[in-house]
Amino acid sequence: MEELTKLVQNINSVLWGVYCLIPLLVGTGIYYTFRLKFVQIRKFGKVVRYTFGDLTLFGKKAGKDGMTSFQSLATAIAAQVGTGNLAGAATAIAMGGPGAIFWMWIAAFFGMATIFAEAVLAQLYKTRDSEGHVTGGPAYYISKGLGCKWLAAFFSVAIIIALGFIGNMVQANSIADAFHSAFSIPTWIIGVILALLAGFVFFGGMRRIAATTEKIVPLMAVLYLAGGLWVLLTHLDMLLPAFKMIFVGAFDPSAATGGLIGAGVKEAMRYGVARGLFSNEAGMGSTPHAHAVAKVKYPAQQGFVAIMGVFVDTFVVLNMTAFVIFVTGAIDGSTTGIALTQKAFETGLGSTGYGFGFVAVCLFFFAFSTIIGWYFFAEQNIKYLFGVGAVPVFRVLVMGFLVLGSFLQVNLVWELADMFNGLMALPNLVALIGLAKLVSRALDDYEEHGANAPL
């Protein structure tokens, strides 16, 4: 196990190094930010309007024609807001220092433009499966837009492994560890319960997935933010030092923690961008599957909604985790992952005695919703490669991997997740650059004809 972990770490050091995915991801975001004239800033009013204008926890039932715009966003956020916001943020801080959060912010800002492009292309190239259900995603815009079927197939295989199997193992691993630490429940029991609950949603199809995410996502966000705000309000005197740690740590990680974390700028950048991608998924090619099935008149409308997903994920939920860790002084140089987040909340909510349990419950909802979202994304690629007949078998396999994930060592699981996330991001980034003209044209079309389009 240790040798395998070292091998994967070596691959990731190249894949996620300063000469591969980091410049590609950030560079794509910068490219689209300038090409679309800072769409994430100048159109933020539209982002809010199209996101919250028809918000409801009991929207219309999803069907063959797809989901409502909010249901699609909820499914995307369900995937985005998961262990990356709790365990992932803590891991980034522990491995890259407080400055990793700064690089998460940078990646997320430019990632907003990237995810706008992904959602637009998903809308432009959405289609229907053999049973008449709307479907879409990068495999479709890679094969039809770029005309490169082998690259589309590579992406589909990578995302099925990255999210359907390895990624969902990460979620199960974090849930099992959190509940074992908080309530001393054996990890295998958590794995079995999780698999059964997930299977119930999987076998309900798109309708049950949409109904689940549109209810869970808003409620879990409010619960977590309420607990985090309580901690921040009781540690207000530490907020300014926390900001200082982030900005100093971005360029001098050792100084930010007094040498407690022996990280350099490269580590801060690598873990910040890598965990940022794992969290908000901009450029990775996952969330377009949710945005493809949204029922909108103009593709740009769903692009605006997609921007909100990155904003909520990084600048709201992930920041809450980071600042709770900073203001409570939980960093000790040895604790990492979900244990560091739990330690921070245990300190912050110490007077209540609910810190560990609070994080465990929040993590369950965060990770469970991510499992649902990632399953949905991978399912679209099962359909693309093998047809709808293979979907029931895939559902059972994912349930098995959820149980397996509850047993595995966290370091290997996270490293495998990073590796496969990187492999699936590469073909998606190729398509984003190659189809940039279509994205610009879709935004121009909206600005010319649909600026006052109804919700």
XYZ file of C-alpha atoms in Angstrom:
455
model
C 0.000 0.000 0.000
C 2.822 2.415 0.853
C 4.626 1.694 -2.431
C 1.444 2.241 -4.407
C 0.814 5.506 -2.583
C 4.339 6.721 -3.390
C 3.906 5.799 -7.067
C 0.646 7.743 -7.335
C 2.219 10.665 -5.486
C 5.058 10.759 -8.009
C 2.573 10.802 -10.895
C 0.632 13.607 -9.229
C 3.786 15.636 -8.646
C 4.144 15.789 -12.435
C 0.475 15.975 -13.362
C -0.279 18.638 -10.756
C 3.114 20.314 -11.026
C 3.766 23.879 -12.090
C 4.326 22.791 -15.702
C 1.157 20.778 -16.371
C -2.377 21.090 -14.972
C -1.929 24.163 -12.793
C -0.988 26.471 -15.703
C -3.547 24.750 -17.962
C -6.433 25.187 -15.534
C -5.587 28.687 -14.422
C -4.547 29.642 -17.952
C -7.877 28.482 -19.393
C -9.682 30.519 -16.763
C -7.591 33.610 -17.520
C -8.142 33.113 -21.261
C -11.925 32.939 -20.885
C -11.975 35.766 -18.343
C -10.452 38.135 -20.903
C -12.217 36.654 -23.925
C -15.617 37.039 -22.230
C -14.649 40.455 -20.814
C -14.748 39.425 -17.137
C -18.184 37.833 -17.421
C -17.988 36.690 -13.768
C -17.939 40.342 -12.658
C -19.948 42.305 -15.205
C -22.768 39.749 -15.327
C -22.894 38.894 -11.634
C -26.308 40.542 -11.357
C -27.591 38.057 -13.958
C -25.910 35.270 -12.015
C -27.954 36.151 -8.924
C -31.154 36.708 -10.920
C -31.111 33.412 -12.789
C -30.029 31.468 -9.707
C -32.451 32.716 -7.085
C -35.291 34.061 -9.219
C -37.123 30.729 -9.230
C -35.558 29.079 -6.180
C -37.771 26.472 -4.568
C -37.232 23.314 -2.566
C -40.193 21.695 -4.318
C -39.700 22.485 -8.000
C -41.303 20.744 -10.948
C -40.472 17.079 -11.224
C -37.549 16.325 -13.516
C -38.373 14.174 -16.504
C -37.323 13.307 -20.029
C -36.997 16.989 -20.908
C -34.518 17.547 -18.093
C -34.431 19.558 -14.862
C -35.265 23.124 -13.932
C -32.326 25.511 -13.944
C -32.179 25.479 -10.120
C -32.374 21.676 -9.953
C -29.439 21.489 -12.360
C -27.485 23.944 -10.202
C -28.397 22.028 -7.047
C -27.121 18.822 -8.644
C -23.915 20.605 -9.682
C -23.425 22.133 -6.215
C -24.193 18.762 -4.638
C -21.104 17.498 -6.457
C -19.045 20.624 -5.812
C -19.793 21.030 -2.107
C -18.461 17.833 -0.570
C -15.405 16.596 1.253
C -13.348 19.123 -0.704
C -14.886 21.852 1.430
C -14.268 20.138 4.759
C -11.497 17.564 4.512
C -9.991 18.956 1.306
C -9.595 22.497 2.580
C -8.004 21.190 5.766
C -5.620 18.978 3.776
C -4.602 21.920 1.589
C -3.805 24.008 4.681
C -1.913 21.170 6.383
C 0.170 20.349 3.286
C 0.542 23.769 1.657
C 0.107 26.137 4.582
C -2.500 28.913 5.004
C -1.428 30.421 1.677
C -3.060 27.505 -0.150
C -6.392 29.234 0.495
C -5.200 32.305 -1.439
C -4.407 30.129 -4.454
C -7.824 28.492 -4.084
C -9.365 31.960 -4.387
C -7.327 32.773 -7.492
C -8.222 29.465 -9.129
C -11.913 29.942 -8.261
C -12.104 33.507 -9.619
C -10.796 32.486 -13.008
C -12.637 29.183 -12.737
C -15.934 31.070 -12.837
C -15.247 31.980 -16.468
C -14.201 28.404 -17.215
C -17.345 26.882 -15.749
C -19.471 29.396 -17.678
C -17.924 28.046 -20.873
C -18.476 24.435 -19.797
C -22.173 25.014 -19.105
C -22.676 26.843 -22.414
C -21.035 24.055 -24.433
C -23.045 21.427 -22.536
C -26.227 23.251 -23.532
C -25.143 23.631 -27.159
C -24.377 19.941 -27.597
C -26.998 18.260 -25.396
C -28.898 15.399 -26.960
C -31.266 12.546 -26.042
C -30.496 8.951 -25.157
C -32.222 5.894 -26.616
C -35.096 6.278 -24.146
C -35.670 9.942 -25.010
C -34.080 11.486 -21.902
C -32.016 14.650 -22.269
C -28.316 14.021 -21.709
C -25.031 15.767 -22.395
C -21.575 16.677 -21.137
C -17.982 16.995 -22.350
C -18.006 13.635 -24.171
C -20.709 15.044 -26.428
C -19.085 18.394 -27.142
C -15.689 16.734 -27.594
C -17.034 14.184 -30.100
C -19.453 16.493 -31.946
C -17.746 19.849 -31.520
C -14.141 18.783 -31.970
C -14.983 15.694 -34.008
C -12.608 13.651 -31.850
C -14.389 10.497 -30.725
C -11.332 8.772 -29.239
C -10.697 11.773 -26.962
C -14.362 11.761 -25.949
C -14.071 8.063 -25.093
C -10.923 8.731 -23.045
C -12.757 11.441 -21.111
C -15.713 9.133 -20.450
C -13.517 6.339 -19.134
C -11.563 8.789 -16.964
C -14.661 10.378 -15.402
C -16.321 7.023 -14.736
C -13.229 5.967 -12.796
C -12.517 9.404 -11.289
C -15.994 10.175 -9.982
C -18.147 7.069 -10.209
C -15.582 4.845 -8.508
C -12.495 6.544 -6.993
C -14.178 9.874 -6.224
C -17.111 8.268 -4.478
C -14.672 6.149 -2.481
C -13.204 9.435 -1.206
C -16.628 10.566 -0.062
C -17.337 7.252 1.656
C -13.892 7.273 3.271
C -14.391 10.733 4.750
C -17.873 9.920 6.051
C -16.730 6.655 7.632
C -13.721 8.280 9.306
C -15.790 11.189 10.604
C -18.508 8.996 12.125
C -15.956 6.594 13.570
C -14.146 9.508 15.269
C -17.333 11.169 16.508
C -19.495 8.190 17.451
C -17.123 5.153 17.397
C -19.254 3.453 14.717
C -17.326 0.784 12.742
C -16.436 2.074 9.286
C -17.889 -0.933 7.459
C -21.325 -0.302 8.960
C -21.248 3.280 7.703
C -20.191 2.021 4.277
C -23.107 -0.399 4.032
C -25.677 2.165 5.207
C -24.291 4.726 2.787
C -24.432 2.297 -0.137
C -28.059 1.411 0.585
C -29.154 5.052 0.871
C -27.319 5.973 -2.316
C -28.757 2.995 -4.166
C -32.267 4.119 -3.276
C -31.615 7.444 -5.030
C -29.674 5.918 -7.955
C -32.472 3.548 -8.892
C -34.988 6.394 -8.817
C -33.379 7.949 -11.889
C -33.123 11.639 -12.773
C -36.426 12.493 -11.085
C -35.327 11.225 -7.666
C -31.831 12.689 -8.049
C -33.264 16.163 -8.783
C -35.794 15.918 -5.952
C -33.037 14.909 -3.520
C -30.456 17.550 -4.432
C -32.858 20.505 -4.581
C -33.810 19.843 -0.949
C -30.530 18.685 0.589
C -28.198 21.325 -0.887
C -29.839 24.493 0.531
C -30.545 22.900 3.912
C -27.043 21.474 4.410
C -25.443 24.781 3.411
C -27.535 26.728 5.937
C -26.735 24.212 8.700
C -22.983 24.312 8.100
C -22.786 28.079 7.680
C -24.780 28.625 10.869
C -22.339 26.506 12.877
C -19.352 28.193 11.265
C -20.711 31.694 11.887
C -21.169 30.873 15.561
C -17.478 29.960 15.791
C -16.373 33.096 13.925
C -18.541 35.383 16.032
C -17.014 33.977 19.197
C -13.488 34.456 17.795
C -13.816 37.839 16.069
C -10.459 39.015 17.401
C -8.715 36.325 15.319
C -10.234 37.215 11.938
C -7.633 39.817 10.928
C -4.715 37.547 11.928
C -6.362 34.827 9.830
C -6.384 37.060 6.749
C -2.740 37.902 7.420
C -1.840 34.213 7.593
C -3.455 33.613 4.200
C -1.755 36.473 2.362
C 1.647 35.991 4.007
C 1.407 32.240 3.528
C 0.723 32.578 -0.194
C 4.268 33.845 -0.739
C 6.104 32.747 2.434
C 4.357 29.679 3.906
C 6.890 29.079 6.695
C 6.527 32.627 8.004
C 2.740 32.302 8.210
C 2.917 29.479 10.731
C 6.271 30.179 12.327
C 7.806 27.210 10.544
C 5.139 24.824 11.898
C 4.353 23.719 8.330
C 7.471 23.283 6.212
C 5.834 24.135 2.895
C 7.112 26.314 0.084
C 5.311 28.465 -2.464
C 5.143 25.528 -4.909
C 3.352 23.396 -2.315
C 0.962 26.232 -1.462
C 0.103 26.668 -5.145
C -0.126 22.964 -5.908
C -2.349 22.013 -2.987
C -4.390 25.202 -3.274
C -5.212 24.719 -6.956
C -5.520 20.918 -6.732
C -7.863 21.000 -3.732
C -9.626 23.995 -5.258
C -10.361 21.978 -8.388
C -11.466 18.996 -6.336
C -13.812 21.364 -4.521
C -15.327 23.628 -7.218
C -14.587 21.334 -10.213
C -14.170 24.242 -12.662
C -12.436 22.956 -15.779
C -12.639 19.336 -14.678
C -15.574 18.519 -16.952
C -17.946 17.159 -14.304
C -20.618 19.814 -13.690
C -21.480 20.264 -17.410
C -23.458 17.019 -17.132
C -25.876 18.717 -14.741
C -26.044 21.979 -16.678
C -26.687 20.115 -19.949
C -30.103 18.918 -18.753
C -31.342 22.347 -17.605
C -34.352 23.724 -19.478
C -33.340 27.254 -20.565
C -33.940 29.349 -23.696
C -30.393 30.640 -24.079
C -27.276 28.557 -23.242
C -25.684 31.612 -21.599
C -28.457 31.642 -18.987
C -27.254 28.321 -17.603
C -23.693 29.603 -17.848
C -24.607 32.370 -15.416
C -26.158 29.843 -13.043
C -23.001 27.717 -13.232
C -20.915 30.683 -12.038
C -22.923 30.733 -8.819
C -21.895 27.137 -8.165
C -18.204 28.080 -7.959
C -18.990 31.192 -5.909
C -20.985 29.264 -3.297
C -18.526 26.401 -3.180
C -15.309 28.380 -2.742
C -16.085 31.859 -1.500
C -18.824 30.805 0.914
C -18.570 27.201 2.134
C -14.843 26.501 1.679
C -13.930 29.854 3.216
C -16.019 29.012 6.246
C -13.990 25.846 6.828
C -10.683 27.654 6.368
C -11.482 30.544 8.703
C -12.833 28.250 11.420
C -9.508 26.368 11.291
C -7.509 29.615 11.439
C -9.410 31.449 14.177
C -9.474 28.427 16.492
C -5.726 27.838 16.140
C -6.276 24.213 15.192
C -3.158 23.944 12.994
C -0.558 21.823 14.774
C 1.606 20.574 11.909
C 0.489 16.947 12.225
C -3.309 16.836 12.012
C -4.787 16.830 8.498
C -7.940 15.980 6.567
C -11.309 15.790 8.250
C -9.595 15.350 11.646
C -8.264 18.921 11.398
C -11.708 20.308 10.560
C -13.255 18.361 13.423
C -10.568 19.585 15.787
C -11.299 23.189 14.763
C -15.044 22.870 15.313
C -14.524 20.954 18.548
C -12.454 23.906 19.766
C -14.876 26.503 18.414
C -17.989 24.755 19.725
C -16.200 23.467 22.815
C -18.698 24.948 25.222
C -21.504 23.015 23.545
C -19.642 19.706 23.249
C -21.043 19.104 19.771
C -17.989 19.908 17.602
C -17.075 16.435 16.375
C -20.684 15.368 15.938
C -21.553 18.592 14.113
C -18.819 18.053 11.516
C -19.707 14.378 11.118
C -23.369 15.170 10.426
C -22.516 18.035 8.047
C -19.979 15.884 6.260
C -22.531 13.136 5.810
C -24.921 15.465 4.002
C -22.134 17.153 2.014
C -20.534 13.897 0.921
C -23.813 12.057 0.351
C -25.059 14.801 -1.962
C -21.708 14.692 -3.782
C -22.063 10.940 -4.247
C -25.434 11.552 -5.873
C -24.081 14.280 -8.137
C -20.965 12.363 -9.154
C -22.977 9.240 -9.828
C -25.244 11.242 -12.140
C -22.248 12.661 -14.031
C -20.641 9.247 -14.463
C -23.959 7.706 -15.517
C -24.182 10.061 -18.500
C -20.848 8.686 -19.683
C -21.931 5.097 -19.156
C -24.795 5.916 -21.508
C -22.389 7.525 -23.971
C -20.060 4.507 -24.057
C -22.344 1.533 -23.493
C -25.960 2.700 -23.776
C -28.743 2.816 -21.186
C -28.719 -0.962 -20.757
C -25.472 -0.802 -18.797
C -26.791 1.679 -16.218
C -28.273 -0.847 -13.697
C -24.969 -2.748 -13.540
C -23.093 0.513 -13.008
C -25.389 1.447 -10.115
C -24.589 -1.791 -8.304
C -20.841 -1.369 -8.915
C -20.864 2.155 -7.469
C -22.635 0.878 -4.359
C -19.879 -1.709 -3.968
C -17.160 0.915 -4.271
C -18.863 3.003 -1.578
C -18.527 0.110 0.852
C -14.918 -0.495 -0.234
C -14.053 3.172 0.170
C -14.973 3.136 3.831
C -12.014 0.789 4.527
C -9.161 2.386 2.541
C -6.335 4.544 3.851
C -7.127 8.217 3.332
C -3.778 9.225 1.803
C -4.021 6.730 -1.060
C -7.667 7.536 -1.739
C -6.995 11.280 -1.972
C -3.922 10.766 -4.167
C -5.864 8.508 -6.551
C -8.644 11.105 -6.675
C -6.148 13.811 -7.625
C -4.633 11.625 -10.354
C -7.884 10.660 -12.053
C -9.295 14.174 -11.695
C -6.265 15.402 -13.589
C -6.607 12.780 -16.308
C -10.252 13.674 -16.951
C -9.528 17.402 -16.922
C -7.013 17.233 -19.786
C -9.394 16.346 -22.665
C -12.007 18.757 -21.308
C -9.502 21.623 -21.348
C -8.564 20.775 -24.946
C -12.232 21.073 -25.919
C -12.723 24.322 -24.004
C -9.897 25.991 -25.905
C -10.874 24.484 -29.248
C -14.525 25.546 -28.988
C -13.995 29.023 -27.505
C -15.589 30.769 -30.502
C -18.880 28.993 -29.859
C -18.908 30.139 -26.242
C -18.285 33.764 -27.248
C -21.000 33.529 -29.896
C -23.509 32.153 -27.365
C -22.811 35.036 -24.965
C -23.116 37.566 -27.809
C -26.415 35.985 -28.848
C -27.768 36.313 -25.315
C -26.648 39.929 -25.002
C -28.238 40.800 -28.332
C -31.522 38.922 -28.021
C -32.022 37.507 -24.523
C -30.779 40.096 -22.020
C -34.330 40.513 -20.731
C -35.308 36.878 -21.135
C -37.678 35.550 -18.442
C -36.481 33.152 -15.756
